[in-house]
Each structure stands twice: as structure tokens, then as C-alpha cells.
Amino acid sequence: MASGGADVEVGDLEQVTDALCYHGEGPVWSPTWGGLRWVDMLAGDVLTLRADGSVDRMHVGDVAAFLRPRTRGGWVVATERGLSLADDADGIPEPWFDLWDDPSVRMNDGAVDFVGRLWAGTMGYDRVPGTATLYRVDAHGSVEVVVPDATISNGIDLSPDGRLAYYDDTPTGRTDVFDVVDGELVGRRPFVAHGSGHPDGLTVDSAGNVWVALNGAGRVRCHSPAGEVLAEVELPVRLATACTFGGDDLRDLYVTTSRENLDDPEPEAGALFRVRVSVPGLPVRAFAG
Ligand SMILES: O=C1O[C@H](CS(=O)(=O)O)[C@@H](O)[C@H](O)[C@H]1O
């Protein structure tokens, strides 16, 4: 079931795939690969939705955390501790470099900024507080720590003018917002405290609204730039993990789901869902490396 507020309307929810994933995450719409790709994160697989509705699966490593197109063609994928690069859309990515050695920490969600740098978030397999980091990686592979001491570095995205960055460190129960000044994230403050569910992936639409997947609460909630709730998409499964806009007009909101660690998953847990919305998303930003 889906419901919309005055400024944002949402249509009926559609199940796009069977429950193909153990832990679906990281949906990205890109003309580079002709539509939607997402990950079955802990299987280390990247899935591609073809125009006829079929799904291709490609194994890229022990973990496939998130992916983005590259400006020169091909794509980048975050694996367990590093980044891999492919030169063309359907090419298998080759390891580029690892960011750390510690096997207790893995990649999680990420994004690309307006100048083509990659933001790569991490988490400890045991979710030890303070062991996660948000890194920034430039086109040449130079790495900087942007947010230290997080616990589950999760969804991150920018406002349409690039001046704000919204960020989930899941166990805080909040989405926070930073000012982006000369590419640095400064002035961190709470944007929204979510009453239910765990803030997971997020995406910002072309009006600057922030859509947050609430893992455990089975919904995606749309907040205005002022933080008010404008709309909500309710899923038939508890573990809603991430969302992105796709389709030719960028008005299809795709939502990934999971059955990670569930003893009693719903039959649809791990499926991909889609709903039409009245406000389009923003085109994907490609990695410059
Ligand atoms: O992004 C992720 O988030 C979840 C965190 S939670 O379950 O919502 O608390 C985590 O379980 C998952 O492994 C990770 O990919």
C-alpha cells in the first residue's frame, strides 16, 4: 500500500522480481547499463534488470556493497574491503585496490559527489560501535576519511544544488545533514529522528526531498527539505533496505528488500519493488576514476 502527501503523490506498489536476494541493497538506475542494477550484498553479486523483465546475476567478490557508473564508461563496485573497476557495462570488474586490511570490517552503502568522487561507507560484521568509516575516494584513488567512528555507515546523498549531504549512521536512528563546503562535510546536525525502523539507504529527489528506507519498519518515507513527512511507501516485508529513482522520466521509485538474519522472512523478502511517484529523481552521478 502506498500513500502520498500534498506535494508528493505515490501510486500503487508493484513487485518487480521474485525474492531473488538474501540481502538486496544499492539500487542504481543508469543508461550505462540500460536500466536498473542492484546488489545481493552478502552473496557478492550484482543484478541487472533487463528490458524484458529478466534478471542477470554477476558474481564480483565476497561482498558487492554498492556500484556506480564511471564517466569514461564501465562501472565501479565496492567489494568487501576495496574497489573494483570494469571498462564496459557488462564487463566483470577487476580489483583496483583495498582501502584497509582488517577482515572484520566490510564495505556498505556509498555514493558519488558532484565532482565525481566516490563516498564509500563501511561497517563491522559484528556492528561494534565506532568501527565504521565514511571514506572519500578521488579519481586517482587517493583516499580520505570523511566521517570517522561511525557504526553502520549507510545511505548518503546530496541535495540537488550540492550544498547539503544527508547521511545515515543506522544505529543513531537518525538521518543527519551536513553542509558541503569545498567538498568537505561540515556542520553535522540531526535532520530527522526516525521513530520506527532503522534508517538504511536513502536518495534525494529533484525537489530536494529525502527518501529514506526504514529497515525493520517495512517502509520508505519521503521527507521535505524541512524534515516533514510528505509521503510513505509501505512494503509487504519488514526489511526495506534502499531506494532509487529510475525509468525514462526518473519517476519510478525502486526499492530493494532483504531477508538478512530473519528466521521468518515474508515470501517477498528479497524482492525488488517499484512505485510511480509524482516528483522525479536526479540522474545518477558517475565516478570520475
Ligand atoms: O546497510 C545495512 O544496514 C543494515 C542495518 S540494520 O539491520 O537496518 O540495522 C545491516 O544489517 C546490513 O547488513 C547493512 O548492509
Short mmCIF file of N, CA, C and O in Angstrom, two decimals, residues 82-204:
data_model
loop_
_atom_site.label_atom_id
_atom_site.label_comp_id
_atom_site.label_asym_id
_atom_site.label_seq_id
_atom_site.Cartn_x
_atom_site.Cartn_y
_atom_site.Cartn_z
N GLY A 82 37.52 -3.28 -0.76
CA GLY A 82 38.13 -2.47 -1.80
C GLY A 82 37.18 -2.09 -2.92
O GLY A 82 35.96 -2.22 -2.80
N LEU A 83 37.80 -1.62 -4.00
CA LEU A 83 37.04 -1.18 -5.17
C LEU A 83 37.50 -1.97 -6.38
O LEU A 83 38.71 -2.25 -6.52
N SER A 84 36.57 -2.33 -7.24
CA SER A 84 36.89 -3.00 -8.50
C SER A 84 36.31 -2.18 -9.64
O SER A 84 35.27 -1.52 -9.48
N LEU A 85 36.98 -2.23 -10.78
CA LEU A 85 36.59 -1.42 -11.94
C LEU A 85 36.35 -2.30 -13.16
O LEU A 85 37.12 -3.23 -13.42
N ALA A 86 35.29 -1.96 -13.90
CA ALA A 86 35.05 -2.59 -15.21
C ALA A 86 35.07 -1.50 -16.26
O ALA A 86 34.65 -0.36 -16.00
N ASP A 87 35.58 -1.84 -17.45
CA ASP A 87 35.71 -0.84 -18.52
C ASP A 87 34.47 -0.75 -19.40
O ASP A 87 34.31 0.19 -20.16
N ASP A 88 33.64 -1.77 -19.36
CA ASP A 88 32.38 -1.67 -20.12
C ASP A 88 31.23 -2.23 -19.29
O ASP A 88 31.45 -2.91 -18.28
N ALA A 89 30.03 -1.92 -19.74
CA ALA A 89 28.83 -2.13 -18.92
C ALA A 89 28.68 -3.57 -18.45
O ALA A 89 28.31 -3.82 -17.30
N ASP A 90 28.97 -4.52 -19.31
CA ASP A 90 28.76 -5.92 -18.93
C ASP A 90 30.05 -6.64 -18.61
O ASP A 90 30.06 -7.86 -18.42
N GLY A 91 31.16 -5.86 -18.52
CA GLY A 91 32.44 -6.47 -18.18
C GLY A 91 32.50 -6.83 -16.70
O GLY A 91 31.88 -6.18 -15.85
N ILE A 92 33.26 -7.89 -16.40
CA ILE A 92 33.45 -8.28 -15.00
C ILE A 92 34.50 -7.37 -14.39
O ILE A 92 35.59 -7.22 -14.94
N PRO A 93 34.20 -6.72 -13.26
CA PRO A 93 35.16 -5.78 -12.68
C PRO A 93 36.42 -6.46 -12.15
O PRO A 93 36.35 -7.57 -11.60
N GLU A 94 37.54 -5.79 -12.33
CA GLU A 94 38.84 -6.26 -11.84
C GLU A 94 39.21 -5.46 -10.60
O GLU A 94 38.97 -4.24 -10.56
N PRO A 95 39.83 -6.11 -9.58
CA PRO A 95 40.21 -5.38 -8.38
C PRO A 95 41.11 -4.18 -8.71
O PRO A 95 42.03 -4.31 -9.53
N TRP A 96 40.83 -3.04 -8.07
CA TRP A 96 41.64 -1.83 -8.22
C TRP A 96 42.57 -1.71 -7.00
O TRP A 96 43.76 -1.84 -7.13
N PHE A 97 42.01 -1.51 -5.81
CA PHE A 97 42.82 -1.54 -4.59
C PHE A 97 41.92 -1.74 -3.38
O PHE A 97 40.71 -1.51 -3.45
N ASP A 98 42.53 -2.19 -2.27
CA ASP A 98 41.82 -2.30 -0.99
C ASP A 98 42.07 -1.05 -0.17
O ASP A 98 43.17 -0.48 -0.20
N LEU A 99 41.06 -0.65 0.60
CA LEU A 99 41.21 0.55 1.44
C LEU A 99 41.74 0.23 2.82
O LEU A 99 42.25 1.09 3.51
N TRP A 100 41.58 -1.03 3.29
CA TRP A 100 42.07 -1.43 4.61
C TRP A 100 42.28 -2.95 4.59
O TRP A 100 41.86 -3.63 3.64
N ASP A 101 42.92 -3.45 5.69
CA ASP A 101 43.23 -4.88 5.79
C ASP A 101 42.30 -5.63 6.73
O ASP A 101 42.14 -6.84 6.60
N ASP A 102 41.78 -4.97 7.72
CA ASP A 102 41.02 -5.60 8.80
C ASP A 102 39.83 -6.41 8.24
O ASP A 102 38.88 -5.83 7.71
N PRO A 103 39.86 -7.76 8.39
CA PRO A 103 38.77 -8.57 7.82
C PRO A 103 37.46 -8.48 8.58
O PRO A 103 36.45 -9.04 8.14
N SER A 104 37.46 -7.80 9.74
CA SER A 104 36.21 -7.69 10.50
C SER A 104 35.34 -6.53 10.00
O SER A 104 34.23 -6.33 10.48
N VAL A 105 35.86 -5.76 9.05
CA VAL A 105 35.13 -4.60 8.52
C VAL A 105 34.88 -4.80 7.04
O VAL A 105 35.76 -5.25 6.31
N ARG A 106 33.68 -4.45 6.60
CA ARG A 106 33.34 -4.58 5.18
C ARG A 106 32.73 -3.29 4.65
O ARG A 106 32.27 -2.45 5.43
N MET A 107 32.72 -3.16 3.33
CA MET A 107 32.03 -2.04 2.69
C MET A 107 30.53 -2.15 2.92
O MET A 107 29.97 -3.24 3.06
N ASN A 108 29.88 -0.99 2.90
CA ASN A 108 28.42 -0.96 2.94
C ASN A 108 27.94 0.02 1.87
O ASN A 108 28.42 -0.04 0.75
N ASP A 109 27.08 0.96 2.19
CA ASP A 109 26.50 1.83 1.16
C ASP A 109 27.48 2.92 0.74
O ASP A 109 28.44 3.21 1.45
N GLY A 110 27.21 3.56 -0.40
CA GLY A 110 28.07 4.64 -0.88
C GLY A 110 27.37 5.50 -1.91
O GLY A 110 26.18 5.31 -2.19
N ALA A 111 28.11 6.46 -2.46
CA ALA A 111 27.54 7.39 -3.43
C ALA A 111 28.67 8.10 -4.16
O ALA A 111 29.85 7.82 -3.92
N VAL A 112 28.30 9.03 -5.04
CA VAL A 112 29.28 9.86 -5.77
C VAL A 112 28.85 11.32 -5.62
O VAL A 112 27.66 11.64 -5.68
N ASP A 113 29.85 12.22 -5.43
CA ASP A 113 29.50 13.64 -5.28
C ASP A 113 29.43 14.33 -6.64
O ASP A 113 29.58 13.68 -7.69
N PHE A 114 29.26 15.66 -6.64
CA PHE A 114 29.04 16.36 -7.90
C PHE A 114 30.32 16.56 -8.71
O PHE A 114 30.26 17.02 -9.85
N VAL A 115 31.47 16.26 -8.12
CA VAL A 115 32.70 16.34 -8.92
C VAL A 115 33.28 14.95 -9.18
O VAL A 115 34.44 14.81 -9.55
N GLY A 116 32.46 13.92 -8.98
CA GLY A 116 32.85 12.58 -9.39
C GLY A 116 33.68 11.80 -8.39
O GLY A 116 34.28 10.78 -8.74
N ARG A 117 33.74 12.27 -7.14
CA ARG A 117 34.43 11.48 -6.12
C ARG A 117 33.46 10.50 -5.48
O ARG A 117 32.27 10.79 -5.33
N LEU A 118 34.04 9.36 -5.09
CA LEU A 118 33.22 8.29 -4.52
C LEU A 118 33.21 8.40 -3.00
O LEU A 118 34.26 8.64 -2.40
N TRP A 119 32.05 8.24 -2.40
CA TRP A 119 31.96 8.12 -0.95
C TRP A 119 31.66 6.66 -0.64
O TRP A 119 30.68 6.10 -1.13
N ALA A 120 32.50 6.06 0.17
CA ALA A 120 32.38 4.63 0.47
C ALA A 120 32.24 4.44 1.98
O ALA A 120 33.16 4.77 2.73
N GLY A 121 31.11 3.90 2.39
CA GLY A 121 30.86 3.68 3.82
C GLY A 121 31.13 2.24 4.20
O GLY A 121 31.05 1.33 3.37
N THR A 122 31.46 2.02 5.47
CA THR A 122 31.81 0.68 5.94
C THR A 122 31.00 0.31 7.18
O THR A 122 30.32 1.16 7.78
N MET A 123 31.13 -0.94 7.59
CA MET A 123 30.55 -1.38 8.87
C MET A 123 31.31 -2.62 9.34
O MET A 123 31.85 -3.37 8.52
N GLY A 124 31.35 -2.83 10.65
CA GLY A 124 31.93 -4.06 11.18
C GLY A 124 30.92 -5.19 11.03
O GLY A 124 29.71 -4.97 11.21
N TYR A 125 31.42 -6.40 10.71
CA TYR A 125 30.49 -7.53 10.63
C TYR A 125 29.74 -7.70 11.95
O TYR A 125 28.58 -8.09 11.97
N ASP A 126 30.44 -7.40 13.06
CA ASP A 126 29.80 -7.52 14.38
C ASP A 126 29.15 -6.23 14.86
O ASP A 126 28.74 -6.13 16.02
N ARG A 127 29.15 -5.22 14.01
CA ARG A 127 28.49 -3.94 14.31
C ARG A 127 29.05 -3.30 15.59
O ARG A 127 28.30 -2.72 16.37
N VAL A 128 30.35 -3.45 15.81
CA VAL A 128 30.96 -2.86 17.01
C VAL A 128 30.89 -1.34 16.89
O VAL A 128 31.33 -0.78 15.87
N PRO A 129 30.34 -0.66 17.89
CA PRO A 129 30.21 0.80 17.80
C PRO A 129 31.54 1.48 17.52
O PRO A 129 32.57 1.14 18.12
N GLY A 130 31.53 2.43 16.61
CA GLY A 130 32.71 3.24 16.33
C GLY A 130 33.69 2.64 15.34
O GLY A 130 34.72 3.25 15.05
N THR A 131 33.39 1.45 14.79
CA THR A 131 34.37 0.80 13.90
C THR A 131 34.10 1.09 12.42
O THR A 131 34.83 0.59 11.56
N ALA A 132 33.10 1.87 12.13
CA ALA A 132 32.78 2.17 10.73
C ALA A 132 33.31 3.55 10.34
O ALA A 132 33.52 4.42 11.18
N THR A 133 33.47 3.71 9.03
CA THR A 133 34.06 4.94 8.48
C THR A 133 33.34 5.29 7.19
O THR A 133 32.88 4.40 6.48
N LEU A 134 33.26 6.58 6.91
CA LEU A 134 32.89 7.01 5.56
C LEU A 134 34.16 7.57 4.91
O LEU A 134 34.75 8.52 5.43
N TYR A 135 34.58 6.94 3.80
CA TYR A 135 35.76 7.38 3.07
C TYR A 135 35.34 8.17 1.82
O TYR A 135 34.26 7.96 1.28
N ARG A 136 36.26 9.00 1.35
CA ARG A 136 36.08 9.64 0.05
C ARG A 136 37.27 9.25 -0.83
O ARG A 136 38.42 9.32 -0.39
N VAL A 137 36.97 8.83 -2.04
CA VAL A 137 37.99 8.34 -2.97
C VAL A 137 37.94 9.19 -4.23
O VAL A 137 36.89 9.30 -4.87
N ASP A 138 39.08 9.79 -4.59
CA ASP A 138 39.05 10.62 -5.81
C ASP A 138 39.40 9.77 -7.04
O ASP A 138 39.66 8.56 -6.93
N ALA A 139 39.41 10.42 -8.19
CA ALA A 139 39.58 9.70 -9.46
C ALA A 139 40.89 8.95 -9.54
O ALA A 139 41.01 7.97 -10.29
N HIS A 140 41.91 9.40 -8.79
CA HIS A 140 43.23 8.76 -8.85
C HIS A 140 43.42 7.71 -7.77
O HIS A 140 44.50 7.14 -7.63
N GLY A 141 42.38 7.50 -6.95
CA GLY A 141 42.49 6.50 -5.90
C GLY A 141 43.03 7.05 -4.60
O GLY A 141 43.36 6.29 -3.69
N SER A 142 43.11 8.35 -4.48
CA SER A 142 43.52 8.95 -3.22
C SER A 142 42.34 8.87 -2.23
O SER A 142 41.20 9.19 -2.60
N VAL A 143 42.62 8.43 -1.00
CA VAL A 143 41.55 8.13 -0.03
C VAL A 143 41.65 9.07 1.17
O VAL A 143 42.72 9.28 1.71
N GLU A 144 40.51 9.62 1.58
CA GLU A 144 40.45 10.43 2.80
C GLU A 144 39.30 9.94 3.67
O GLU A 144 38.26 9.52 3.15
N VAL A 145 39.48 10.04 4.99
CA VAL A 145 38.39 9.75 5.92
C VAL A 145 37.51 10.99 6.02
O VAL A 145 37.99 12.07 6.35
N VAL A 146 36.23 10.82 5.75
CA VAL A 146 35.29 11.94 5.81
C VAL A 146 34.51 11.91 7.12
O VAL A 146 34.30 12.94 7.75
N VAL A 147 34.05 10.73 7.51
CA VAL A 147 33.35 10.56 8.79
C VAL A 147 33.99 9.37 9.51
O VAL A 147 33.86 8.23 9.07
N PRO A 148 34.71 9.62 10.62
CA PRO A 148 35.28 8.51 11.40
C PRO A 148 34.28 8.05 12.46
O PRO A 148 33.26 8.73 12.71
N ASP A 149 34.58 6.91 13.09
CA ASP A 149 33.87 6.49 14.31
C ASP A 149 32.37 6.31 14.15
O ASP A 149 31.59 6.54 15.08
N ALA A 150 31.93 5.93 12.97
CA ALA A 150 30.51 5.57 12.78
C ALA A 150 30.34 4.09 13.19
O ALA A 150 31.31 3.42 13.57
N THR A 151 29.12 3.60 13.10
CA THR A 151 28.87 2.20 13.46
C THR A 151 28.38 1.39 12.26
O THR A 151 28.93 0.34 11.94
N ILE A 152 27.34 1.86 11.60
CA ILE A 152 26.93 1.28 10.31
C ILE A 152 26.78 2.46 9.36
O ILE A 152 25.74 3.12 9.31
N SER A 153 27.87 2.76 8.63
CA SER A 153 27.82 3.86 7.67
C SER A 153 26.88 3.43 6.55
O SER A 153 27.12 2.43 5.88
N ASN A 154 25.84 4.21 6.33
CA ASN A 154 24.79 3.74 5.44
C ASN A 154 24.46 4.78 4.38
O ASN A 154 25.36 5.47 3.89
N GLY A 155 23.17 4.97 4.05
CA GLY A 155 22.78 5.81 2.93
C GLY A 155 23.37 7.21 3.01
O GLY A 155 23.44 7.81 4.08
N ILE A 156 23.80 7.71 1.85
CA ILE A 156 24.29 9.09 1.76
C ILE A 156 23.92 9.63 0.40
O ILE A 156 24.01 8.92 -0.60
N ASP A 157 23.47 10.89 0.35
CA ASP A 157 23.15 11.53 -0.93
C ASP A 157 23.16 13.04 -0.73
O ASP A 157 23.10 13.53 0.40
N LEU A 158 23.22 13.75 -1.87
CA LEU A 158 23.34 15.21 -1.86
C LEU A 158 22.06 15.89 -2.28
O LEU A 158 21.29 15.35 -3.09
N SER A 159 21.85 17.12 -1.79
CA SER A 159 20.75 17.94 -2.27
C SER A 159 21.01 18.31 -3.74
O SER A 159 22.15 18.26 -4.20
N PRO A 160 19.95 18.71 -4.47
CA PRO A 160 20.13 18.98 -5.91
C PRO A 160 21.16 20.07 -6.19
O PRO A 160 21.82 20.04 -7.23
N ASP A 161 21.33 21.03 -5.29
CA ASP A 161 22.34 22.08 -5.50
C ASP A 161 23.71 21.68 -4.97
O ASP A 161 24.67 22.47 -5.05
N GLY A 162 23.83 20.49 -4.41
CA GLY A 162 25.12 20.00 -3.94
C GLY A 162 25.58 20.61 -2.63
O GLY A 162 26.70 20.35 -2.19
N ARG A 163 24.75 21.42 -2.00
CA ARG A 163 25.22 22.12 -0.80
C ARG A 163 24.97 21.38 0.50
O ARG A 163 25.48 21.76 1.54
N LEU A 164 24.13 20.34 0.45
CA LEU A 164 23.83 19.55 1.66
C LEU A 164 24.08 18.08 1.37
O LEU A 164 23.84 17.61 0.25
N ALA A 165 24.55 17.36 2.39
CA ALA A 165 24.69 15.91 2.30
C ALA A 165 23.87 15.28 3.42
O ALA A 165 24.01 15.67 4.58
N TYR A 166 23.01 14.34 3.06
CA TYR A 166 22.19 13.61 4.03
C TYR A 166 22.87 12.26 4.28
O TYR A 166 23.33 11.62 3.32
N TYR A 167 22.86 11.82 5.54
CA TYR A 167 23.69 10.67 5.90
C TYR A 167 23.03 9.86 7.02
O TYR A 167 22.57 10.43 8.01
N ASP A 168 23.04 8.55 6.84
CA ASP A 168 22.55 7.62 7.88
C ASP A 168 23.71 6.85 8.48
O ASP A 168 24.43 6.14 7.76
N ASP A 169 23.91 6.99 9.78
CA ASP A 169 24.69 6.01 10.56
C ASP A 169 23.61 5.26 11.33
O ASP A 169 23.09 5.73 12.35
N THR A 170 23.25 4.07 10.82
CA THR A 170 21.99 3.42 11.17
C THR A 170 21.66 3.39 12.67
O THR A 170 20.54 3.75 13.05
N PRO A 171 22.58 2.95 13.55
CA PRO A 171 22.17 2.81 14.95
C PRO A 171 21.81 4.12 15.66
O PRO A 171 21.22 4.09 16.74
N THR A 172 22.12 5.27 15.06
CA THR A 172 21.70 6.53 15.67
C THR A 172 20.18 6.69 15.60
O THR A 172 19.60 7.50 16.35
N GLY A 173 19.54 5.98 14.66
CA GLY A 173 18.10 6.13 14.46
C GLY A 173 17.74 7.43 13.76
O GLY A 173 16.56 7.76 13.63
N ARG A 174 18.77 8.15 13.29
CA ARG A 174 18.53 9.45 12.66
C ARG A 174 19.08 9.47 11.24
O ARG A 174 20.01 8.73 10.91
N THR A 175 18.52 10.39 10.44
CA THR A 175 19.23 10.86 9.26
C THR A 175 19.82 12.21 9.65
O THR A 175 19.10 13.07 10.17
N ASP A 176 21.12 12.39 9.43
CA ASP A 176 21.77 13.66 9.72
C ASP A 176 22.01 14.42 8.43
O ASP A 176 21.94 13.85 7.33
N VAL A 177 22.32 15.71 8.57
CA VAL A 177 22.63 16.53 7.40
C VAL A 177 23.92 17.30 7.66
O VAL A 177 24.17 17.72 8.81
N PHE A 178 24.75 17.41 6.62
CA PHE A 178 25.99 18.19 6.65
C PHE A 178 25.87 19.33 5.64
O PHE A 178 25.19 19.19 4.62
N ASP A 179 26.61 20.39 5.87
CA ASP A 179 26.88 21.35 4.80
C ASP A 179 28.07 20.81 4.01
O ASP A 179 29.01 20.27 4.60
N VAL A 180 28.01 20.98 2.69
CA VAL A 180 29.14 20.60 1.85
C VAL A 180 29.86 21.88 1.46
O VAL A 180 29.31 22.72 0.75
N VAL A 181 31.07 22.06 1.99
CA VAL A 181 31.84 23.29 1.75
C VAL A 181 33.18 22.89 1.14
O VAL A 181 33.96 22.19 1.79
N ASP A 182 33.42 23.33 -0.07
CA ASP A 182 34.64 22.96 -0.79
C ASP A 182 34.85 21.44 -0.77
O ASP A 182 35.97 20.95 -0.59
N GLY A 183 33.78 20.71 -0.91
CA GLY A 183 33.84 19.25 -0.97
C GLY A 183 33.93 18.57 0.38
O GLY A 183 33.88 17.35 0.47
N GLU A 184 34.08 19.36 1.47
CA GLU A 184 34.16 18.77 2.80
C GLU A 184 32.78 18.75 3.45
O GLU A 184 31.93 19.62 3.18
N LEU A 185 32.56 17.76 4.34
CA LEU A 185 31.30 17.68 5.07
C LEU A 185 31.49 18.35 6.42
O LEU A 185 32.31 17.90 7.22
N VAL A 186 30.75 19.42 6.68
CA VAL A 186 30.91 20.17 7.93
C VAL A 186 29.53 20.44 8.54
O VAL A 186 28.50 20.37 7.87
N GLY A 187 29.54 20.78 9.82
CA GLY A 187 28.31 21.22 10.50
C GLY A 187 27.27 20.13 10.62
O GLY A 187 26.07 20.39 10.46
N ARG A 188 27.71 18.94 10.98
CA ARG A 188 26.75 17.82 11.10
C ARG A 188 25.67 18.13 12.13
O ARG A 188 25.96 18.61 13.23
N ARG A 189 24.41 17.86 11.79
CA ARG A 189 23.29 18.07 12.70
C ARG A 189 22.16 17.11 12.36
O ARG A 189 22.09 16.64 11.22
N PRO A 190 21.27 16.82 13.32
CA PRO A 190 20.15 15.92 13.01
C PRO A 190 19.22 16.55 11.96
O PRO A 190 18.92 17.74 12.04
N PHE A 191 18.81 15.73 11.01
CA PHE A 191 17.78 16.15 10.04
C PHE A 191 16.44 15.59 10.46
O PHE A 191 15.48 16.35 10.65
N VAL A 192 16.37 14.29 10.65
CA VAL A 192 15.13 13.63 11.10
C VAL A 192 15.48 12.52 12.08
O VAL A 192 16.38 11.73 11.81
N ALA A 193 14.77 12.45 13.19
CA ALA A 193 14.87 11.29 14.09
C ALA A 193 13.71 10.37 13.73
O ALA A 193 12.54 10.77 13.82
N HIS A 194 14.03 9.15 13.29
CA HIS A 194 13.00 8.22 12.82
C HIS A 194 12.45 7.47 14.03
O HIS A 194 13.20 6.85 14.77
N GLY A 195 11.15 7.51 14.20
CA GLY A 195 10.55 6.86 15.35
C GLY A 195 10.58 5.35 15.28
O GLY A 195 10.74 4.67 16.28
N SER A 196 10.47 4.81 14.06
CA SER A 196 10.42 3.35 13.93
C SER A 196 11.33 2.93 12.78
O SER A 196 11.55 3.69 11.83
N GLY A 197 11.89 1.74 12.90
CA GLY A 197 12.77 1.23 11.86
C GLY A 197 14.16 1.83 11.97
O GLY A 197 14.41 2.74 12.77
N HIS A 198 15.08 1.28 11.15
CA HIS A 198 16.47 1.71 11.16
C HIS A 198 16.76 2.38 9.83
O HIS A 198 16.60 1.74 8.78
N PRO A 199 17.22 3.64 9.85
CA PRO A 199 17.49 4.31 8.58
C PRO A 199 18.60 3.60 7.81
O PRO A 199 19.69 3.40 8.33
N ASP A 200 18.29 3.21 6.59
CA ASP A 200 19.21 2.41 5.77
C ASP A 200 19.59 3.24 4.54
O ASP A 200 20.07 4.36 4.68
N GLY A 201 19.31 2.77 3.33
CA GLY A 201 19.65 3.56 2.15
C GLY A 201 18.77 4.78 2.03
O GLY A 201 17.65 4.82 2.56
N LEU A 202 19.27 5.80 1.34
CA LEU A 202 18.44 6.99 1.10
C LEU A 202 18.77 7.57 -0.27
O LEU A 202 19.85 7.35 -0.82
N THR A 203 17.82 8.36 -0.80
CA THR A 203 18.03 9.07 -2.05
C THR A 203 17.29 10.40 -2.01
O THR A 203 16.25 10.52 -1.36
N VAL A 204 17.86 11.40 -2.69
CA VAL A 204 17.27 12.73 -2.74
C VAL A 204 16.67 12.95 -4.12
O VAL A 204 17.31 12.64 -5.13
#
